[in-house]
Short mmCIF file of C-alpha atoms (C1' of nucleotides) in Angstrom, two decimals:
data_model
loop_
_atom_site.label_atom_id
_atom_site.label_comp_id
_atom_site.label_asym_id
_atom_site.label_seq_id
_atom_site.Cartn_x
_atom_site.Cartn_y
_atom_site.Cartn_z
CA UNK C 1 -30.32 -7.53 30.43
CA UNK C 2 -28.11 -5.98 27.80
CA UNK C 3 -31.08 -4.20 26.58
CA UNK C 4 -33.54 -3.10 28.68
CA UNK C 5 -35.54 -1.14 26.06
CA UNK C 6 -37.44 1.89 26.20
CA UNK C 7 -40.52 0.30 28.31
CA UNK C 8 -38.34 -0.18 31.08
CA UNK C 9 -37.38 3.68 30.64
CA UNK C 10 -40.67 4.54 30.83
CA UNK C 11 -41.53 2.19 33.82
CA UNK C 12 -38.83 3.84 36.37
CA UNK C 13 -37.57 7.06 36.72
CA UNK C 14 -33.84 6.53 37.97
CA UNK C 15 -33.60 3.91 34.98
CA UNK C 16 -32.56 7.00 33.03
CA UNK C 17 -29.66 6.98 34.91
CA UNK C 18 -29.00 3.24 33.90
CA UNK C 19 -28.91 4.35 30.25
CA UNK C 20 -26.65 1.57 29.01
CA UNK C 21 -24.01 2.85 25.86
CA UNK C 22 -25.80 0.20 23.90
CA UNK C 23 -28.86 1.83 24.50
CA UNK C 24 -27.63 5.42 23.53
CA UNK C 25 -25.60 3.87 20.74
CA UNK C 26 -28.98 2.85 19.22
CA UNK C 27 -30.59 6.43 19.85
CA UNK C 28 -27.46 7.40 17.92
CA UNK C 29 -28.05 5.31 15.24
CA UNK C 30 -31.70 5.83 15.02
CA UNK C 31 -30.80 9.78 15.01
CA UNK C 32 -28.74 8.59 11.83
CA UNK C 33 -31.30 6.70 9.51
CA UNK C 34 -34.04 9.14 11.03
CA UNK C 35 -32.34 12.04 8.94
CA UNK C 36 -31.85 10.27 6.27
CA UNK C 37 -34.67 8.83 5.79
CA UNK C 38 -36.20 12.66 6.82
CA UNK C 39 -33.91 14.22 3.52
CA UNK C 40 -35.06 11.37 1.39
CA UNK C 41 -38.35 12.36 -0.03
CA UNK C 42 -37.12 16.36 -0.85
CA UNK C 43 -33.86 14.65 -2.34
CA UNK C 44 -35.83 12.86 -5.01
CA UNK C 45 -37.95 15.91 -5.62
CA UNK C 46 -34.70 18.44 -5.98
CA UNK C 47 -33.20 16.44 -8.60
CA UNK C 48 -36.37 16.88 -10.75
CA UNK C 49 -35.71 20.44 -10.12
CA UNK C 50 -32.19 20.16 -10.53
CA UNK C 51 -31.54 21.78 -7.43
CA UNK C 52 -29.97 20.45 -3.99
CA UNK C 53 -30.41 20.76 -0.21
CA UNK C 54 -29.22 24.24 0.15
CA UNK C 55 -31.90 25.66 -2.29
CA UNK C 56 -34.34 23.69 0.02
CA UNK C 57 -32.67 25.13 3.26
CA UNK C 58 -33.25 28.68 1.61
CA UNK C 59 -36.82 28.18 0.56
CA UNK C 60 -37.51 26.80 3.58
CA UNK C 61 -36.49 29.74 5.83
CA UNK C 62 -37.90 32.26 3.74
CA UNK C 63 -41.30 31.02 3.40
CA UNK C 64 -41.05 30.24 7.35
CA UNK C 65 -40.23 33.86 7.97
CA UNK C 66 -41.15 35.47 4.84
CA UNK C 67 -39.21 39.02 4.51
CA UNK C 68 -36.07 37.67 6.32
CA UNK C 69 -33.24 39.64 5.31
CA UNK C 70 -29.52 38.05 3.83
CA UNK C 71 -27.89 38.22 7.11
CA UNK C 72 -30.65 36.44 9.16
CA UNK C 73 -30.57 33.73 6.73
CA UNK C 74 -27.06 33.10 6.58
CA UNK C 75 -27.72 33.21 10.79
CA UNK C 76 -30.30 30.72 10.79
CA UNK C 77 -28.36 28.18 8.08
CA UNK C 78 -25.00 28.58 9.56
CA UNK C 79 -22.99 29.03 5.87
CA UNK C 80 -20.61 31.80 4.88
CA UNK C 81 -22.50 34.44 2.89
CA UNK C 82 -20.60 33.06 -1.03
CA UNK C 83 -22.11 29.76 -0.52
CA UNK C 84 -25.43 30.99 0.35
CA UNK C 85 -25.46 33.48 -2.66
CA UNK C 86 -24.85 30.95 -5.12
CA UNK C 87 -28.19 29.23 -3.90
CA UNK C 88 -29.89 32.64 -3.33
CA UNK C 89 -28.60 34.28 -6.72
CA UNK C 90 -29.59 31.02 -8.68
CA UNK C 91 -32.96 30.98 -6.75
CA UNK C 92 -33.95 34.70 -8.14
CA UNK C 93 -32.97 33.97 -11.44
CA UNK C 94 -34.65 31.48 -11.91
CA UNK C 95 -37.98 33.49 -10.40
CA UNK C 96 -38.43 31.51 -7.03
CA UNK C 97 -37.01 34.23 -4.70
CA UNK C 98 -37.39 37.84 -4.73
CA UNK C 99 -35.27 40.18 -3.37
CA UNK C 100 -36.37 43.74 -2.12
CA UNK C 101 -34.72 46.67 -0.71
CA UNK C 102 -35.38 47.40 2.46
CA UNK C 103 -37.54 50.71 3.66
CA UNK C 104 -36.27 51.43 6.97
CA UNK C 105 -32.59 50.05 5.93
CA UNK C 106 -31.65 50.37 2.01
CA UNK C 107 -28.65 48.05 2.63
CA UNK C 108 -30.71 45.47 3.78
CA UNK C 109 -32.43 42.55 1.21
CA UNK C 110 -35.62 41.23 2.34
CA UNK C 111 -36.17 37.93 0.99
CA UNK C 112 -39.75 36.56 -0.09
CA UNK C 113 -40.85 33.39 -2.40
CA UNK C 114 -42.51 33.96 -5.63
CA UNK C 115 -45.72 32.07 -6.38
CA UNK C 116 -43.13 29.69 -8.36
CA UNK C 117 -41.45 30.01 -5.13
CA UNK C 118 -44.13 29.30 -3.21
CA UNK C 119 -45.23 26.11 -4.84
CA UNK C 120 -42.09 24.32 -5.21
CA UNK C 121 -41.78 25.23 -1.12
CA UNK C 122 -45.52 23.74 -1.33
CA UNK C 123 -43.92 20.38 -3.28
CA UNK C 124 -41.33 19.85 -0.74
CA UNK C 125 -42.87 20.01 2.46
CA UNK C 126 -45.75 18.55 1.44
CA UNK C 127 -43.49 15.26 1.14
CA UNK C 128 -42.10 15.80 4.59
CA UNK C 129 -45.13 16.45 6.04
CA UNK C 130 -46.39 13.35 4.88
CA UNK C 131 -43.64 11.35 5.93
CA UNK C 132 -43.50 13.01 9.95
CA UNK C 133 -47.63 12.27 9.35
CA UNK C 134 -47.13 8.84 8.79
CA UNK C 135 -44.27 8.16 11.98
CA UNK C 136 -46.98 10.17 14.10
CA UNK C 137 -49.96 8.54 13.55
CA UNK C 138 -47.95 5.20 13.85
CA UNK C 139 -46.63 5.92 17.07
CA UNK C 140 -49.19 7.79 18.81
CA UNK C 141 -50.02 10.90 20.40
CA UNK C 142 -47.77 10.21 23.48
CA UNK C 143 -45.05 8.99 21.50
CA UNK C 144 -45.26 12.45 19.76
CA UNK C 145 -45.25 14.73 22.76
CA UNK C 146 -42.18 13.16 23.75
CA UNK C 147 -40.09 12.84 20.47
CA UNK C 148 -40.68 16.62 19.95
CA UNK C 149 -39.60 17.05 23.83
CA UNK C 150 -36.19 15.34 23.00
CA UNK C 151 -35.47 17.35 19.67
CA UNK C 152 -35.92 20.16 21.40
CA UNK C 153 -33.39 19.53 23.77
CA UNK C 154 -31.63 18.00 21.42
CA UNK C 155 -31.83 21.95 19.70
CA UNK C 156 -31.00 23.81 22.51
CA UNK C 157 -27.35 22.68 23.20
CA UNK C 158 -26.30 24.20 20.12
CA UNK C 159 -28.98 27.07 18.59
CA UNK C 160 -32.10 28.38 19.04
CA UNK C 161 -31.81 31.94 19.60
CA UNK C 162 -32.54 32.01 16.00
CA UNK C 163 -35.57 30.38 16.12
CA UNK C 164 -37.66 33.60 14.89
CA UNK C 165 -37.45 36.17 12.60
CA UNK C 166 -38.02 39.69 12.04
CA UNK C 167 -39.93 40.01 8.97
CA UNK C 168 -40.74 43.75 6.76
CA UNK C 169 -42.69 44.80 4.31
CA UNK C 170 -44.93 43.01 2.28
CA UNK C 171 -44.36 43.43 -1.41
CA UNK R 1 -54.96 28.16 19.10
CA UNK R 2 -53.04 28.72 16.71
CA UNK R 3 -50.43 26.10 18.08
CA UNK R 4 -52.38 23.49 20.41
CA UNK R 5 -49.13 22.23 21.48
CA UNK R 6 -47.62 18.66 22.76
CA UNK R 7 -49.34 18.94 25.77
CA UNK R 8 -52.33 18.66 24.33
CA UNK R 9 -51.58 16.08 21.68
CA UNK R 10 -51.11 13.58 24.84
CA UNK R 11 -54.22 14.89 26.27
CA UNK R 12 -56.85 12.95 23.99
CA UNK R 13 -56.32 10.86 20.72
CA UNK R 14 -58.37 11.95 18.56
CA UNK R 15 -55.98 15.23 18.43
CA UNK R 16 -53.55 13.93 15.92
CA UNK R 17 -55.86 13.43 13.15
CA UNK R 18 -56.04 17.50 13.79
CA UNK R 19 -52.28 17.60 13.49
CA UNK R 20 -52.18 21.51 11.91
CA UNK R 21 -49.43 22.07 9.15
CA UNK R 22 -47.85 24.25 11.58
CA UNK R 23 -47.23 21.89 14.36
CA UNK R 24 -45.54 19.39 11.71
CA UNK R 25 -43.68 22.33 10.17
CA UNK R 26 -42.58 22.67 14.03
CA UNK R 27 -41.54 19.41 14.12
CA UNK R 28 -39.66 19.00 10.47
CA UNK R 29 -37.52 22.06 11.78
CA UNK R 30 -37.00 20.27 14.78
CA UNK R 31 -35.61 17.84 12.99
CA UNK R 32 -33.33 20.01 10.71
CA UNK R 33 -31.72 21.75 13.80
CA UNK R 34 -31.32 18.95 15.83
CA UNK R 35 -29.95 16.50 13.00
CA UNK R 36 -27.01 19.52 13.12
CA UNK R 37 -26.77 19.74 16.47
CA UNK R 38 -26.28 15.96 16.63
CA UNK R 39 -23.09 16.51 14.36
CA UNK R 40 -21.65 19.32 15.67
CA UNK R 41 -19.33 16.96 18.25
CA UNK R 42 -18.49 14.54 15.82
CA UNK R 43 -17.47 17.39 12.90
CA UNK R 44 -15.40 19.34 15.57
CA UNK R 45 -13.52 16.62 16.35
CA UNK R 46 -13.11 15.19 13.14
CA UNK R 47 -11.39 18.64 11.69
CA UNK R 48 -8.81 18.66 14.33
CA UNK R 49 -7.84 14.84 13.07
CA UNK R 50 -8.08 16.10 9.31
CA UNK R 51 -10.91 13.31 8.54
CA UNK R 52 -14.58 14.48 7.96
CA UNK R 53 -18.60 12.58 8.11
CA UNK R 54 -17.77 10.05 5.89
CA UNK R 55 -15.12 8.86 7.56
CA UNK R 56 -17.00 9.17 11.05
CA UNK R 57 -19.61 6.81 9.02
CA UNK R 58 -17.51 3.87 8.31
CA UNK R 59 -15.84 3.82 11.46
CA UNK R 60 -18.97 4.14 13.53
CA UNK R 61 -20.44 0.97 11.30
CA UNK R 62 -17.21 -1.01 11.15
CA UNK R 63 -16.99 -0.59 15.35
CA UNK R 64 -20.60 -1.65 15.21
CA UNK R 65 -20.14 -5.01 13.44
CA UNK R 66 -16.63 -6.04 13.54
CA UNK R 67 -15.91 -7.99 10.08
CA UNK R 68 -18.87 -6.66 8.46
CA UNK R 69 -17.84 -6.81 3.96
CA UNK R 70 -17.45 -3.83 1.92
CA UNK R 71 -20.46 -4.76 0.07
CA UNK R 72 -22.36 -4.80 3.75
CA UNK R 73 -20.99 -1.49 4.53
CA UNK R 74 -21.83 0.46 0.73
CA UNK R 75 -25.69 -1.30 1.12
CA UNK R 76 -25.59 0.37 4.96
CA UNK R 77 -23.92 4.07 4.14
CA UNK R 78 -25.57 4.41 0.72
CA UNK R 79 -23.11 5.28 -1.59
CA UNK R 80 -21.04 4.54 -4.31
CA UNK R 81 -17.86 2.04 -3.77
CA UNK R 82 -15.93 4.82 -5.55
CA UNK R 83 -16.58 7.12 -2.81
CA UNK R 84 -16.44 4.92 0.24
CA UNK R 85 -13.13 3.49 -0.89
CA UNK R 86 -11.17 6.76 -0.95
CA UNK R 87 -12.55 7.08 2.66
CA UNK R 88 -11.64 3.55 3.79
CA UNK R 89 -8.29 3.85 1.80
CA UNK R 90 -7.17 6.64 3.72
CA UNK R 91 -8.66 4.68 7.12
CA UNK R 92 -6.63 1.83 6.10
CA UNK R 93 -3.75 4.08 5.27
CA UNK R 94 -3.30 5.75 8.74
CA UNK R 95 -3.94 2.87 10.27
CA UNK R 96 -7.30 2.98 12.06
CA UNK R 97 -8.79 0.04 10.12
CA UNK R 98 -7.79 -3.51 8.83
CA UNK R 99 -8.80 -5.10 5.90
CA UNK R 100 -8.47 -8.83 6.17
CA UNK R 101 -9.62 -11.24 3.34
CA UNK R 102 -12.41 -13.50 3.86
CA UNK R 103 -11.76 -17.25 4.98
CA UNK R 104 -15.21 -18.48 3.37
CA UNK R 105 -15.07 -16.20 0.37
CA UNK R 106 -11.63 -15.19 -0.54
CA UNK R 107 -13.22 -12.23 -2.43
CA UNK R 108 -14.63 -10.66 0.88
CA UNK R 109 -12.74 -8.47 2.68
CA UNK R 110 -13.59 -7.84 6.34
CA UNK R 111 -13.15 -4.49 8.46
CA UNK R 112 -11.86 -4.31 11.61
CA UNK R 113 -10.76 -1.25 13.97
CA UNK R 114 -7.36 -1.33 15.03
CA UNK R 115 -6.89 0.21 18.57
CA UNK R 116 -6.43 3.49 16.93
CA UNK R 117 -9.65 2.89 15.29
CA UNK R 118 -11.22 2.25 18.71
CA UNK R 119 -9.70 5.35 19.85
CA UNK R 120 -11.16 7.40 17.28
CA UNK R 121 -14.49 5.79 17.45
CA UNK R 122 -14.54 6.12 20.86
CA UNK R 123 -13.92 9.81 21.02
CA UNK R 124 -16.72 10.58 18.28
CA UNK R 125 -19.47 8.41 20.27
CA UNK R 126 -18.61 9.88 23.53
CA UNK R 127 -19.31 13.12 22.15
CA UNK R 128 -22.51 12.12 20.96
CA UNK R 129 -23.25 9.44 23.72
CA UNK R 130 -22.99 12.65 25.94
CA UNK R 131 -25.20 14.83 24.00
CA UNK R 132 -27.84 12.12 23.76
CA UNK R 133 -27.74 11.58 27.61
CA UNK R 134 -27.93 15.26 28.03
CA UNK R 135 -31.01 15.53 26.13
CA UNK R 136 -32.36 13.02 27.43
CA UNK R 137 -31.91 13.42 31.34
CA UNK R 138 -33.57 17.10 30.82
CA UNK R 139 -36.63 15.33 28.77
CA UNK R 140 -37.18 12.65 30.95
CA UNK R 141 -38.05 8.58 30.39
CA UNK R 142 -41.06 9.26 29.01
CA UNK R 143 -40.52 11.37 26.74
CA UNK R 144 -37.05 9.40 25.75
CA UNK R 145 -39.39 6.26 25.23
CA UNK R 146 -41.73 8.61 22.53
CA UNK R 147 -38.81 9.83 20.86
CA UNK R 148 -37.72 6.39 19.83
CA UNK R 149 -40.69 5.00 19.10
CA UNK R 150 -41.08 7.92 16.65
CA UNK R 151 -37.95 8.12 15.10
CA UNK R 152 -37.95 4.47 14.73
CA UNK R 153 -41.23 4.51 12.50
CA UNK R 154 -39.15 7.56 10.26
CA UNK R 155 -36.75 4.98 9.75
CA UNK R 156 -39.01 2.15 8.98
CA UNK R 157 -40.20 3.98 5.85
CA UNK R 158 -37.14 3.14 4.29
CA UNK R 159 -34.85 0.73 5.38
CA UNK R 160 -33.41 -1.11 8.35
CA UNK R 161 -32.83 -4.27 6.72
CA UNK R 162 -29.36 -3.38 7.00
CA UNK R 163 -30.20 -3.16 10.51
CA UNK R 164 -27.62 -6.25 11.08
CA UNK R 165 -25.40 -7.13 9.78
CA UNK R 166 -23.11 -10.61 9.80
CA UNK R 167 -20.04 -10.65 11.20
CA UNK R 168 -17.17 -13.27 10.35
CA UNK R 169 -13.29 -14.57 12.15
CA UNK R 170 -12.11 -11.81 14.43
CA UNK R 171 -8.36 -11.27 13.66
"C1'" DT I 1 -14.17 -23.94 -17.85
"C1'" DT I 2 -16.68 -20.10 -17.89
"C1'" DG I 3 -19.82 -16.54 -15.99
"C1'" DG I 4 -20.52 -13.51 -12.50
"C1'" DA I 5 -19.66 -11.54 -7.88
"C1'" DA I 6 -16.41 -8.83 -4.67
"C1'" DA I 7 -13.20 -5.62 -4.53
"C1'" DG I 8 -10.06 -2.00 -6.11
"C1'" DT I 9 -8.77 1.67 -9.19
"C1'" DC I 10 -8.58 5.66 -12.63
"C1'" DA I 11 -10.68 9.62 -14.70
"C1'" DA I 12 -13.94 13.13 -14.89
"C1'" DC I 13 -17.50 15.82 -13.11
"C1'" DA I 14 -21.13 18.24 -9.76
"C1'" DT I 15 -22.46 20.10 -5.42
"C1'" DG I 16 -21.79 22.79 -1.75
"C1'" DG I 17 -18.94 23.82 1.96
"C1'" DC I 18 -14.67 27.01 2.87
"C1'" DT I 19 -11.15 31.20 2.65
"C1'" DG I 20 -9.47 35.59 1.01
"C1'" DA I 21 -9.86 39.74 -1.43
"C1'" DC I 22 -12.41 43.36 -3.07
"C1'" DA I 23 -16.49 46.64 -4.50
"C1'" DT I 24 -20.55 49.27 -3.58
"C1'" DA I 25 -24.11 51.46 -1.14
"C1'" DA I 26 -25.88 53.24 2.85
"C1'" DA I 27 -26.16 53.89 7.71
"C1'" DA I 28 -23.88 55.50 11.83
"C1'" DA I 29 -20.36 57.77 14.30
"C1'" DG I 30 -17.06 61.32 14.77
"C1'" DC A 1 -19.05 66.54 6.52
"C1'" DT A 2 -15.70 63.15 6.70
"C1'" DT A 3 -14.79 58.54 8.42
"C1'" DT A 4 -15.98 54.10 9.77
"C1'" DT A 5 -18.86 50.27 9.89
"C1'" DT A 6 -22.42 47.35 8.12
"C1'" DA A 7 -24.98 44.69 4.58
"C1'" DT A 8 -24.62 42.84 0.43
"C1'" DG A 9 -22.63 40.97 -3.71
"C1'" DT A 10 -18.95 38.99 -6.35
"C1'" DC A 11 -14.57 36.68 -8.18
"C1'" DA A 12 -11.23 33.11 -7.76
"C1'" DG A 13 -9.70 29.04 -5.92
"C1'" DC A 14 -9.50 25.01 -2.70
"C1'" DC A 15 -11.48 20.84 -0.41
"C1'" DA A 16 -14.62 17.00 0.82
"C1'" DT A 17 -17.64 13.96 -0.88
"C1'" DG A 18 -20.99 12.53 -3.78
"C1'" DT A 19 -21.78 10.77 -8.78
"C1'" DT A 20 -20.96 7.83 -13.58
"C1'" DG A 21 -18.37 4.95 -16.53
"C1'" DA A 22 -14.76 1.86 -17.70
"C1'" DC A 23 -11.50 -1.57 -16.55
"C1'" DT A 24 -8.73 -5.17 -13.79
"C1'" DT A 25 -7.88 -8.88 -10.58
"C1'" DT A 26 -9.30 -12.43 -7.88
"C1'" DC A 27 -12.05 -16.07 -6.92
"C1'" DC A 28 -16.54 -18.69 -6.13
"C1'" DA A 29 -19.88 -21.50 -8.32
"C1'" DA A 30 -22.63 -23.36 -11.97
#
DNA sequence: TTGGAAAGTCAACATGGCTGACATAAAAAG
DNA sequence: CTTTTTATGTCAGCCATGTTGACTTTCCAA
């Protein structure tokens, strides 16, 4: 009776409502090893690279919305414009990033990914793909619907707004 | 086409082996912005009492299984004992955790919350007991079952042996 | 009695957040 | 055409939290 599980969830609507602390305390903790375990794989592959989460962050972002200028970027990641220069500067030195000026707006940068760029991007998500493969196709198609359901509400407290980008120019 | 979506994941089986790079993209982002979101509580309340996530970490672990060792609690957290002991010093310090030595093995010590402890803990995991409930009510039981079935196969990939841990003497 | 495990500590260093101040270029407003 | 604002970049310094390496004390166990 102290656990009731998620089957029981599933069985009865208002059991939602019976959502025991025990059971949310294990969502919690779940949460907690699940992003772990998420950052793992890309961890192992920055070092390599000698490189940390924020360069993956960056690379991300700008291969998701390739052209993305500075200020949407510091926008989507949430850091003060110094820290994300000292990933971005490092990033287009070392030829991963490159940095154009904008047409309709010379102030603006617009950010794309080098083919160097492109492939370490390639190298990282590749690995988390892999790994949210492997939890899907263990735990089903419904079990997928609903997990993405969840996040997604999990998102929307918080952020979202950001979640596209106005791209510009290709090079 | 382009993005099939949940909907139609649940719809028939066979659709995850067609699992495009863009719906896991989806859902690794989903995961990046609601891994934040799940902290955002927690770190809000945590400035305002001068501590920060590593602290949140052993207390949430040390309310979890009163008396676990030191040893338990660096194999749980990951990290160095250099690192968790400046966090657990200052714990001990202000008085939110006890450190008594073991009965069995002298050498152990074993962590307890004190009531201020408690207090603490308690006002992180309400914050995040909340946000889990909210994201759940608005996603519903079945979805809530999915979402732990798949988070809990992201954690199998790499631990949860340290899943329990073994308690000893409560003060 | 001795080897090794559990814990604590010191020093030094890296990463990646932060703030504050300031510079430059260009757009926008007046 | 001046003035203001915006977008970006940069310097300097601080803080939290991770790391390695070395060393000590205590104590269990072979």
């Amino acid at each position: 009776m102290a656990d009731r599980g998620a089957a029981d969830a599933m069985a009865s609507g208002e059991s939602l409502l019976f959502l025991t602390d025990e059971q949310l305390r294990r969502g919690i903790e779940a949460m907690f090893f699940a992003c772990r375990g998420f950052t793992a794989d890309p961890d192992r592959i920055l070092r390599n690279h000698a490189y940390g989460r924020a360069h993956h962050r960056a690379v991300h972002f700008i291969n998701r919305a390739p052209g993305t200028t500075v200020n949407n970027l510091l926008d989507i990641l949430g850091v003060t414009k110094q820290s994300l220069n000292r990933v971005l500067r490092t990033l287009v030195d070392d030829g991963l990033v490159e940095s154009h000026v904008g047409t309709r707006d010379r102030r603006e940068r617009h950010l794309f990914l080098t083919g160097a760029g492109m492939a370490l991007e390639r190298e990282l998500s590749d690995a988390q793909r892999n790994r949210m493969r492997a939890a899907y196709r263990n735990a089903g198609p419904e079990a997928v619907a609903g997990f993405r359901t969840v996040l997604e509400q999990m998102m929307d407290l918080d952020l979202r707004r950001h979640y596209q980008a106005a791209p510009e120019q290709t090079p």
